[in-house]
Tab-separated table of C-alpha atoms and ligand atoms in Angstrom:
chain	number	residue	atom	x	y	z
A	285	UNK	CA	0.000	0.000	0.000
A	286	UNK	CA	0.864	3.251	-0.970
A	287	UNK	CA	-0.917	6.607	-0.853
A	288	UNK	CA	-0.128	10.661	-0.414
A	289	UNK	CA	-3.546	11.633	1.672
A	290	UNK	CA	-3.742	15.853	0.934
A	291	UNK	CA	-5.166	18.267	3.394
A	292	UNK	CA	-8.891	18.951	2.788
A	293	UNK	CA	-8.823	22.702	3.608
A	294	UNK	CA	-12.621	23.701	3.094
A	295	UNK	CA	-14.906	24.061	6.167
A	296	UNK	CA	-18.049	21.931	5.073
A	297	UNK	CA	-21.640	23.445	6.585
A	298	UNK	CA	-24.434	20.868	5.698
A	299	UNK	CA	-27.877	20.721	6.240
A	300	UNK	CA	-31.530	21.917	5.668
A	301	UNK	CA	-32.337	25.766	6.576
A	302	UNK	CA	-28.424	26.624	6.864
A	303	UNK	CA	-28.180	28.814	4.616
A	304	UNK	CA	-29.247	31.591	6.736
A	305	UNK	CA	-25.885	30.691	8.491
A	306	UNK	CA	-24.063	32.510	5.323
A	307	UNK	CA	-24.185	35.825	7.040
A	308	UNK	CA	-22.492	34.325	10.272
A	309	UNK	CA	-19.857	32.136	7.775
A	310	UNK	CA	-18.738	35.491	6.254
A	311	UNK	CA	-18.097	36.988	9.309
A	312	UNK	CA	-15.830	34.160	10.193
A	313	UNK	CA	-14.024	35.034	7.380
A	314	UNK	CA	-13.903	38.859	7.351
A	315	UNK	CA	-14.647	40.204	4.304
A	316	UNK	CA	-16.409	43.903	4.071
A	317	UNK	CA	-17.226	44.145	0.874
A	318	UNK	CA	-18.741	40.903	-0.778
A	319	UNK	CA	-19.701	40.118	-4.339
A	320	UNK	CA	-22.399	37.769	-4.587
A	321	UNK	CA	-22.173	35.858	-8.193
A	322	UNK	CA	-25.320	33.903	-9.814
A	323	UNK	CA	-26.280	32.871	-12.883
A	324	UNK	CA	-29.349	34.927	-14.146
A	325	UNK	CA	-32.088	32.532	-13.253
A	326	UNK	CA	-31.099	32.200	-9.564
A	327	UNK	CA	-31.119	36.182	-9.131
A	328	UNK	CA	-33.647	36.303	-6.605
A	329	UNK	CA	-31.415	33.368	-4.706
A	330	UNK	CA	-28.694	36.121	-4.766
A	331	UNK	CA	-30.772	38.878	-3.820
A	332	UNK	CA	-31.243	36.739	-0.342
A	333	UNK	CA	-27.656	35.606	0.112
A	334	UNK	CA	-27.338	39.389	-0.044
A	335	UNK	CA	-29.756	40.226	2.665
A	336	UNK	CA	-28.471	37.831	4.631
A	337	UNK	CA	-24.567	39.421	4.303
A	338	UNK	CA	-26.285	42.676	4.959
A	339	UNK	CA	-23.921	45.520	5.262
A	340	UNK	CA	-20.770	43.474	4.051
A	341	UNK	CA	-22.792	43.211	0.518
A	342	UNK	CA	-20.682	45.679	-2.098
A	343	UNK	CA	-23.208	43.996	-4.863
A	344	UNK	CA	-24.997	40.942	-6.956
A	345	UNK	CA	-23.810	40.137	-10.097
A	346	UNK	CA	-26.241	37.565	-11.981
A	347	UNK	CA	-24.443	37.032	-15.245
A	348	UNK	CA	-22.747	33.398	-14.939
A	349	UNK	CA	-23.297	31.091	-17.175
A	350	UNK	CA	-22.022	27.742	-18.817
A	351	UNK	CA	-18.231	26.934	-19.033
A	352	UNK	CA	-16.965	30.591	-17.568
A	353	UNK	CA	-16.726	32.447	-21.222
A	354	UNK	CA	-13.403	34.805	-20.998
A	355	UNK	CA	-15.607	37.760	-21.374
A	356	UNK	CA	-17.610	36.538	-19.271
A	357	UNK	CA	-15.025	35.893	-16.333
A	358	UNK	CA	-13.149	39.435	-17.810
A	359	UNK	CA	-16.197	41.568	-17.319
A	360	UNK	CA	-17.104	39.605	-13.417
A	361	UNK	CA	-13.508	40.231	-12.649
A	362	UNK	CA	-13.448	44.136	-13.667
A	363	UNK	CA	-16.807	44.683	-11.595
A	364	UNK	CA	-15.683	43.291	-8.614
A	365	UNK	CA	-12.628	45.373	-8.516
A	366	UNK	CA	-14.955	47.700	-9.291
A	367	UNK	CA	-17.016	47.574	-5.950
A	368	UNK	CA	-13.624	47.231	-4.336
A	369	UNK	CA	-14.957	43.455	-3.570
A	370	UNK	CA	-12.704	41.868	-0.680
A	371	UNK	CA	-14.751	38.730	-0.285
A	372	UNK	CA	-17.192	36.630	-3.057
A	373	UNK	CA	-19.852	34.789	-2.893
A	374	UNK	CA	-20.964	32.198	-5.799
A	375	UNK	CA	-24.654	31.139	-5.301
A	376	UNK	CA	-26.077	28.406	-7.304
A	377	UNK	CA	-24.094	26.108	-9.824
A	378	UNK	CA	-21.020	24.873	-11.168
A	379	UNK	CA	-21.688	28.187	-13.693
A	380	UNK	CA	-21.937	30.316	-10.613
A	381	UNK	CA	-19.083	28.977	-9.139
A	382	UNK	CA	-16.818	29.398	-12.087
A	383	UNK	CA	-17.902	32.828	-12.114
A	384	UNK	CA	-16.711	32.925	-8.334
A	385	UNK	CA	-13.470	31.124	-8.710
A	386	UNK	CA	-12.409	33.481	-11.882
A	387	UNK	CA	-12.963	36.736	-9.372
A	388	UNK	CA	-11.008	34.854	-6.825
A	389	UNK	CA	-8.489	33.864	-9.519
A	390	UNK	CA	-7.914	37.316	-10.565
A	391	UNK	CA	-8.248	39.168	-7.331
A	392	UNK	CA	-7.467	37.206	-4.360
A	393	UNK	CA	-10.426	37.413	-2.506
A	394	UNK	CA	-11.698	34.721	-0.538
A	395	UNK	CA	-14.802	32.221	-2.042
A	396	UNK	CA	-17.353	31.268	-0.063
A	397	UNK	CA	-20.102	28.902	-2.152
A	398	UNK	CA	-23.315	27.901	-1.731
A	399	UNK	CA	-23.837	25.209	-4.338
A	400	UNK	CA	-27.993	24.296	-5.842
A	401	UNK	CA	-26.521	21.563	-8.119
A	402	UNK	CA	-24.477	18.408	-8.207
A	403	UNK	CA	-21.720	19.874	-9.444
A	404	UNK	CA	-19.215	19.232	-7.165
A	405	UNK	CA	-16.982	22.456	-8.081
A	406	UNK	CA	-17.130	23.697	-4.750
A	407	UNK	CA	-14.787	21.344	-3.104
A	408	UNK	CA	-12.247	22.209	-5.461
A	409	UNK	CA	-9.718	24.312	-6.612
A	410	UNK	CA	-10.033	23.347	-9.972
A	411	UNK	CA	-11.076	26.735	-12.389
A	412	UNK	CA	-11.771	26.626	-16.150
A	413	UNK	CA	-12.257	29.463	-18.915
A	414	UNK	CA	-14.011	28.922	-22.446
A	415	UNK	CA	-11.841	31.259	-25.077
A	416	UNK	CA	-12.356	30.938	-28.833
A	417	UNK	CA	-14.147	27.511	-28.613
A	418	UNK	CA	-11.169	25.623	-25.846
A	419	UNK	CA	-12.153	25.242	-22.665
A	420	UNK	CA	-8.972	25.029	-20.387
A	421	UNK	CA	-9.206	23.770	-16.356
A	422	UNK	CA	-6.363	24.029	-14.230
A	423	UNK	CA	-5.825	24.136	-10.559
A	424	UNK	CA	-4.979	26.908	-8.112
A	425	UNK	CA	-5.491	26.893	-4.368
A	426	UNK	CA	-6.909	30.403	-4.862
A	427	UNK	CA	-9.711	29.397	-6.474
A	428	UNK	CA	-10.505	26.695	-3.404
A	429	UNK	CA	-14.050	27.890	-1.579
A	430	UNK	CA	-12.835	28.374	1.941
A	431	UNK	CA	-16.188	27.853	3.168
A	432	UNK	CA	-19.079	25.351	1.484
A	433	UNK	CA	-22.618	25.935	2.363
A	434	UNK	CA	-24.788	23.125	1.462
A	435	UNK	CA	-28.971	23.657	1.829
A	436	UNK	CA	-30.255	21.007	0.048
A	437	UNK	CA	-33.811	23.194	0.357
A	438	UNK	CA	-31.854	25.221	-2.161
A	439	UNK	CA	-31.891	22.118	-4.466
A	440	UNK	CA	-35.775	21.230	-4.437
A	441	UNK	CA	-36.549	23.674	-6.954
A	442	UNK	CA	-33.943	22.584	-9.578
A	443	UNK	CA	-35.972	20.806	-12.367
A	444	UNK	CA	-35.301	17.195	-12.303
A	445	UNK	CA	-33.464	16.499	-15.572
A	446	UNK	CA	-31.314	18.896	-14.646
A	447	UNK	CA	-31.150	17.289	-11.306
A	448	UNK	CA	-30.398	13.692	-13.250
A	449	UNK	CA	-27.799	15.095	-15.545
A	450	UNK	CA	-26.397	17.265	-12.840
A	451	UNK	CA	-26.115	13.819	-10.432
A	452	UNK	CA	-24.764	12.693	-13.800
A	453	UNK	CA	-22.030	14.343	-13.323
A	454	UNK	CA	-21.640	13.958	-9.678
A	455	UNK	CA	-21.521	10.565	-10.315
A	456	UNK	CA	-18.687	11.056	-13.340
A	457	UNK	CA	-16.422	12.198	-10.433
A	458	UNK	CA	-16.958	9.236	-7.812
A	459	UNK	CA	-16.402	6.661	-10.724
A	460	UNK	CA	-13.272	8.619	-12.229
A	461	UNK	CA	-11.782	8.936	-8.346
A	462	UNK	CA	-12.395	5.366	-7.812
A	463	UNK	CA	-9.659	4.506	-10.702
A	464	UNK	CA	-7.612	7.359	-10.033
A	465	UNK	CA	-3.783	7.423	-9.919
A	466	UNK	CA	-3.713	9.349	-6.394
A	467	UNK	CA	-6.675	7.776	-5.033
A	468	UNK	CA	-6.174	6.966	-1.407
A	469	UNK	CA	-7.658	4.666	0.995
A	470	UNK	CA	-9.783	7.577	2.007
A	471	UNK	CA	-10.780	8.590	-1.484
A	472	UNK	CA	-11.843	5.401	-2.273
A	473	UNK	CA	-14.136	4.608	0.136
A	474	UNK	CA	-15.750	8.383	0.003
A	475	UNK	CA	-16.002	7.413	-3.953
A	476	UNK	CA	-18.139	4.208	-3.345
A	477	UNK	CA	-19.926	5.839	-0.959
A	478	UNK	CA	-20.524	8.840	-3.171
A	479	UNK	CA	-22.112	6.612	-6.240
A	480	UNK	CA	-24.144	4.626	-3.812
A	481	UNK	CA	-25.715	7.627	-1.877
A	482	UNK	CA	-26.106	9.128	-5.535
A	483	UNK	CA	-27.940	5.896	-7.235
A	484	UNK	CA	-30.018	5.315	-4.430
A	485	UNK	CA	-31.285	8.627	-4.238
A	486	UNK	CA	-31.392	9.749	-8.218
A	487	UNK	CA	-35.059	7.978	-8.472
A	488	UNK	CA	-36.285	8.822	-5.339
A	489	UNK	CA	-35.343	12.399	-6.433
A	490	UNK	CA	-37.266	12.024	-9.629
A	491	UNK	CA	-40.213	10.336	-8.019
A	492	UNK	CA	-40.658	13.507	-5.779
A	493	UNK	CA	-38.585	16.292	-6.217
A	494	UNK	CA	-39.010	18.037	-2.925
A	495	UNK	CA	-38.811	15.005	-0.979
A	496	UNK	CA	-36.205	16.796	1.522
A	497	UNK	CA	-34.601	13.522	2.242
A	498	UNK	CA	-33.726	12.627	-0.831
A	499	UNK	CA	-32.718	16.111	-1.709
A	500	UNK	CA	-30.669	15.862	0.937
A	501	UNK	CA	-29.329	12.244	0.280
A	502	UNK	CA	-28.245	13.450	-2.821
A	503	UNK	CA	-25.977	16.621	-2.161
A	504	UNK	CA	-24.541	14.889	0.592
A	505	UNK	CA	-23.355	11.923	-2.117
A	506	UNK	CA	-22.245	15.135	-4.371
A	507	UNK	CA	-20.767	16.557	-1.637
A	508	UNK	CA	-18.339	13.258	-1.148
A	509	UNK	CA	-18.014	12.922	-5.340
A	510	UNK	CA	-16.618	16.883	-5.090
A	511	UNK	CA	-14.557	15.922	-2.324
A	512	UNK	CA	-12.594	12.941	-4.141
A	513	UNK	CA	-12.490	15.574	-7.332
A	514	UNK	CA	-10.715	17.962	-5.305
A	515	UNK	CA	-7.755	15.609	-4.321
A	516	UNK	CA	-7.792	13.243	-7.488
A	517	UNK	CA	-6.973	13.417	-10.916
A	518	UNK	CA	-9.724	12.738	-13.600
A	519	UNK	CA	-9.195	10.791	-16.349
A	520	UNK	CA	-10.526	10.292	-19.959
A	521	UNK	CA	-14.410	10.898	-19.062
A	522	UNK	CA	-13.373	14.284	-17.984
A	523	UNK	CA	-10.946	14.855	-20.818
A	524	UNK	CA	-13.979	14.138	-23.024
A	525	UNK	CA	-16.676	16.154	-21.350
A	526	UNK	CA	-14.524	19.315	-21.177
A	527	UNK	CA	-13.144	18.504	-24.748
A	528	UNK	CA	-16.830	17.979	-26.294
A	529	UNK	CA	-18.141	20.469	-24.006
A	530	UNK	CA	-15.792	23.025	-25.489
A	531	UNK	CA	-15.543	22.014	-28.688
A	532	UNK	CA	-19.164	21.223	-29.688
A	533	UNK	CA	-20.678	23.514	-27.120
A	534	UNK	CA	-22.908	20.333	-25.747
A	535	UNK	CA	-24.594	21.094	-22.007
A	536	UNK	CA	-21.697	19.750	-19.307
A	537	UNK	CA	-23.925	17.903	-17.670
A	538	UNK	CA	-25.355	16.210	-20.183
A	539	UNK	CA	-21.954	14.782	-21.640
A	540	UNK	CA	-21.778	13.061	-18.235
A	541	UNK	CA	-25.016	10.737	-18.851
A	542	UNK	CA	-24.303	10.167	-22.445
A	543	UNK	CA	-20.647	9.341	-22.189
A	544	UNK	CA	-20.273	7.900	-18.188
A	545	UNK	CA	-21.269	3.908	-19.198
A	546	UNK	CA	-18.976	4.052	-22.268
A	547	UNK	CA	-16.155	5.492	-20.743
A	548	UNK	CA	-17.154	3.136	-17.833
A	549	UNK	CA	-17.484	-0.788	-19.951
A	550	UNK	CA	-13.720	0.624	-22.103
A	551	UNK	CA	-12.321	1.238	-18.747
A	552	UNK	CA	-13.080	-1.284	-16.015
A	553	UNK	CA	-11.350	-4.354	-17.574
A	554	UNK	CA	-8.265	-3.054	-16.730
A	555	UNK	CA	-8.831	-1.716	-13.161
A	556	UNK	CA	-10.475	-4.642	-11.322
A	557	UNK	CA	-10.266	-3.316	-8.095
A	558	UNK	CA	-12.166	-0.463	-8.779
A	559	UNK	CA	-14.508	-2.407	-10.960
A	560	UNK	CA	-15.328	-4.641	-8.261
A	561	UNK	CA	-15.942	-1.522	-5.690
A	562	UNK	CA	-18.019	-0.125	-8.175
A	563	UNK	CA	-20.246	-3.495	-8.588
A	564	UNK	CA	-20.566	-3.419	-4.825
A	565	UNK	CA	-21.570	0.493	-4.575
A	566	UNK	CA	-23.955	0.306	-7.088
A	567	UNK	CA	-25.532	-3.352	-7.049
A	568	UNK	CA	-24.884	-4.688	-10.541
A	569	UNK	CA	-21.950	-4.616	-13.455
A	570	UNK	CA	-21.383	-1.073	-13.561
A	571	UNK	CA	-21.865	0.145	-17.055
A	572	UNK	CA	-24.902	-1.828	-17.480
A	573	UNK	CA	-26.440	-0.190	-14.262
A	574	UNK	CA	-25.445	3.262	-14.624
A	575	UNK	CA	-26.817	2.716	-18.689
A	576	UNK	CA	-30.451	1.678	-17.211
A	577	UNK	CA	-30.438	4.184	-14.444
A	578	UNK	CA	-29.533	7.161	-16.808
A	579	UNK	CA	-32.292	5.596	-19.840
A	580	UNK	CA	-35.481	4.769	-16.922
A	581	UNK	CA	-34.266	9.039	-15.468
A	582	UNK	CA	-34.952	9.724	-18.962
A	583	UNK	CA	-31.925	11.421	-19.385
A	584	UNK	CA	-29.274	11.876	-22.609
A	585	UNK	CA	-28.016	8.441	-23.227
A	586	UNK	CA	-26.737	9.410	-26.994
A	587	UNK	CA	-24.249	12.292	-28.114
A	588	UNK	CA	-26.989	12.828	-31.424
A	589	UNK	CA	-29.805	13.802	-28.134
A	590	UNK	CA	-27.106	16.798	-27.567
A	591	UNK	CA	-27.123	17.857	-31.061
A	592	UNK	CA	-24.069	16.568	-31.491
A	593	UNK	CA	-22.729	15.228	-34.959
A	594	UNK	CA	-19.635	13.470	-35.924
A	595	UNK	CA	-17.767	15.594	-38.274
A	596	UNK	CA	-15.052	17.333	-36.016
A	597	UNK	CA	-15.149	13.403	-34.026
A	598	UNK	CA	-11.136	12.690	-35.259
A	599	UNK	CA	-10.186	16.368	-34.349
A	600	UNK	CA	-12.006	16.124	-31.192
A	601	UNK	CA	-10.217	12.112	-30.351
A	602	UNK	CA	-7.034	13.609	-30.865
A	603	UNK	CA	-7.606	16.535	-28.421
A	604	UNK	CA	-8.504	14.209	-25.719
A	605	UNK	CA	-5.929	11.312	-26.387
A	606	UNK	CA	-3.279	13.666	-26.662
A	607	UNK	CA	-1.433	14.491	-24.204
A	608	UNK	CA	-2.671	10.930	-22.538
A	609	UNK	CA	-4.711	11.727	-19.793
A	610	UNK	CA	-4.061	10.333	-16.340
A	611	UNK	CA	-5.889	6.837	-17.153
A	612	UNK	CA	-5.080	3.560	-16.036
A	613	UNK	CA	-5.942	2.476	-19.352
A	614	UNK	CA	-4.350	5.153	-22.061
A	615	UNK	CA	-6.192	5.415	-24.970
A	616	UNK	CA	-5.008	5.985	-28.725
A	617	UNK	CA	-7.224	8.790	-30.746
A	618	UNK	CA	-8.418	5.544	-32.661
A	619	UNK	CA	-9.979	4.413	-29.134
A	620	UNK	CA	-11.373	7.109	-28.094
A	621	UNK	CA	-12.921	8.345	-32.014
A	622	UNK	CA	-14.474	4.387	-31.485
A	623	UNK	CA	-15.883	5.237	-28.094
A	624	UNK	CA	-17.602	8.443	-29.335
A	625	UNK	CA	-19.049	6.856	-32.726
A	626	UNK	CA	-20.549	4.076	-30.186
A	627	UNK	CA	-22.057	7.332	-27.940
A	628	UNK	CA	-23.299	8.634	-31.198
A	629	UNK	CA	-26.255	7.423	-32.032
A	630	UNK	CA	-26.809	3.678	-30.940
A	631	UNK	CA	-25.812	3.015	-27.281
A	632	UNK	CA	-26.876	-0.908	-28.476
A	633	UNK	CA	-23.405	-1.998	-27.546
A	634	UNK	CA	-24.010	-0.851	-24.172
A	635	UNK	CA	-27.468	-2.244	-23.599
A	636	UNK	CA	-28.058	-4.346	-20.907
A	637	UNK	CA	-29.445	-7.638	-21.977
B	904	NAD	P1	-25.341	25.327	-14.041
B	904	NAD	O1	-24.640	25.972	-12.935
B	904	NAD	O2	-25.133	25.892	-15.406
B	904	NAD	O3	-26.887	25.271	-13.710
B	904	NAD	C1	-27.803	24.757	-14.665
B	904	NAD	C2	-29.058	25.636	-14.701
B	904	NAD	O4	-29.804	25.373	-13.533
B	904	NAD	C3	-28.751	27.142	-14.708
B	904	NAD	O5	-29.649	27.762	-15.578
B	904	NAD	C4	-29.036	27.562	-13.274
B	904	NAD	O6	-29.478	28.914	-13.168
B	904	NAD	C5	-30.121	26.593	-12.873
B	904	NAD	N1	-30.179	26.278	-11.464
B	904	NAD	C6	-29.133	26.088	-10.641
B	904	NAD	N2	-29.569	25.760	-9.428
B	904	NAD	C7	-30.918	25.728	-9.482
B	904	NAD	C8	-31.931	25.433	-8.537
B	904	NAD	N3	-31.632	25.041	-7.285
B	904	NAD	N4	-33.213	25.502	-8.939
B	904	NAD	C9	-33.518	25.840	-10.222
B	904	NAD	N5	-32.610	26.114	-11.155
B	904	NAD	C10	-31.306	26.057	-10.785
B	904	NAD	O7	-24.974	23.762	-14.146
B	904	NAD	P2	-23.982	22.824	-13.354
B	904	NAD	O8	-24.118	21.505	-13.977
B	904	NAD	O9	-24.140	22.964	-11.896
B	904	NAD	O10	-22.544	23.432	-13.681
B	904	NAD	C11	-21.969	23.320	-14.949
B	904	NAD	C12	-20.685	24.107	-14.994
B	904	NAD	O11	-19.842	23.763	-13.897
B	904	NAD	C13	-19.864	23.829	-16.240
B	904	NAD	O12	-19.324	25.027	-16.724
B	904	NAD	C14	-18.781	22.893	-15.729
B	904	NAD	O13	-17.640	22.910	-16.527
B	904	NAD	C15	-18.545	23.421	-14.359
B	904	NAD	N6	-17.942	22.469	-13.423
B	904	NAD	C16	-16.751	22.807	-12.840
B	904	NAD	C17	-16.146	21.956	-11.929
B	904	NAD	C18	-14.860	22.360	-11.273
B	904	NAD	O14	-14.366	21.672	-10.379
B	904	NAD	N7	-14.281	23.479	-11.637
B	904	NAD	C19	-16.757	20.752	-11.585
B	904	NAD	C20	-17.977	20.428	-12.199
B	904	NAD	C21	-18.570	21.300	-13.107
């Protein structure tokens, strides 16, 4: 056995009704003037994280959205030194949060997040930025929410397919930290943990969206898939969601559903540890399970569902097989072109019996 266990540096505040606590949480912290971010839909969620920071609001900005556009993060980053910000606050998604993590990026300030999704982005201090079609991630500790304020009464209004795609996603990270190359002992068992939380509650979620226990099962099995994100590296599903999410423009969350079992059946043959934890976790071979569970949610199981088509597929292999991403099974851009002509159109390879 060997492992390198990293410092989890982000104070966790879970559970129904907290979010009145984010008043109290910034105080902690210190900051003056705060900046709450939001994507435009969730503007009236800002307006209240505002009232609640009272005097130590300098503003709301609602103009996040998808994948952090550079002008987008440019024109956030400009405000807030605008207001003289000292503190931000990103309310709502991973959008939001992106928004949050490129003012903290730029300026310093400390993030505090209050996350409505599945994301996961707000255990980690992972940032990305959309120019001229290329999305690029990368990590800085800057960018790390200090504090994470989880309500999952925030979460009963999000629609459920976004809910299932979102948990999509979720899930992406559990399965990609179970195979890591710096999983730990720790990381692992918060990974199985993670998909089983999130499969057991994804239809109870569905059946009744403000069921507040299954609202609440289901952040806390995000919360444990962002925590593994935050101290793992992804492999090849994330390559290819950031690299089709980019490239083609498709919905990030989406990619996750469509391209998890695929990325899961190529994969698992050649980690059987992990394929074997992942059996346990979620009750059933693995691709086959998380291919039924995504189809009966009635969520994107095919790239053609996200408008994609496959004319820029060899362009688009070669981006994500090259450099080789952190995999324990490296693909060539012949695999990986393969992989996405089977996510195409006809998931019939993939269809449990
Ligand atoms: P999102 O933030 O874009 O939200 C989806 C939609 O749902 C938005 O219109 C939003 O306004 C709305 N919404 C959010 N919460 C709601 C609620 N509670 N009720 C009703 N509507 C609600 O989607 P997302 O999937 O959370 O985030 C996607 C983005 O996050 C992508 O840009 C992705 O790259 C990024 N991401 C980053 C990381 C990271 O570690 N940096 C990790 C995962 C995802």
């Amino acid at each position: 056995m060997r492992f390198t266990e990293l410092p989890r540096p982000t104070r966790v505040v879970f559970g129904a009704g907290r979010f009145a606590e984010l008043g109290e949480e910034v105080a902690r912290l210190a900051p003056r003037r705060v900046v709450v971010v939001t994507t435009p839909g969730r503007r009236a969620l800002g307006e209240r994280a505002a009232g609640f920071l009272g005097s130590r609001c300098a503003g709301v900005l609602a103009d996040a959205v998808e994948h952090v556009p550079a002008e987008v993060a440019d024109s956030g980053v400009a405000r807030a030194r605008e207001l003289g910000a000292d503190g931000c606050v990103a309310v709502g998604g991973g959008s939001a949060i992106g928004l949050g993590k490129a003012i903290a990026r730029d300026t310093g300030v400390p993030l505090l997040a209050v996350p409505t999704t599945y994301s996961g982005s707000e255990m980690t201090p992972v940032w990305g930025r959309t120019e001229d079609g290329v999305k690029t991630t990368g990590r800085d500790e800057r960018v790390r929410p200090a504090v994470v304020v989880y309500d999952p009464e925030l979460t009963t209004s999000l629609p459920v397919a976004v809910s299932v795609t979102s948990a999509g996603n979720a899930l992406a990270h559990a399965v990609e930290a179970l195979w890591a190359p710096d999983a730990t002992p720790v990381t692992r068992l918060e990974a199985a943990e993670s998909a089983r939380a999130i499969v057991d509650a994804l239809p109870r979620v569905r059946a009744t969206p403000e069921d507040p226990a299954a609202r609440a099962d289901l952040l806390y099995g995000a919360w444990l898939a962002g925590a593994g994100l935050a101290v793992t590296t992804m492999g090849l599903h994330h390559r290819l969601a950031h690299v089709l999410g980019g490239g083609l423009d498709l919905p990030h969350a989406g990619t996750h559903t469509v391209l998890l079992p695929h990325v899961v059946a190529w994969t698992l043959p050649a980690v059987p540890e992990a394929a074997a934890a992942l059996e346990r976790a979620l009750g059933g071979e693995p691709a086959a399970v998380l291919h039924r569970l995504f189809a009966d949610l009635g969520a994107p199981t095919t790239l053609a569902e996200l408008g994609a088509d496959d004319s820029r597929f060899d362009v688009l292999a070669e981006r994500a097989a090259s450099p080789p991403p952190a995999h324990p099974r490296v693909p060539t851009a012949a695999d990986v072109r393969a992989l996405l002509d089977r996510a195409l159109g006809s998931d019939v390879r993939m269809a449990p019996s």
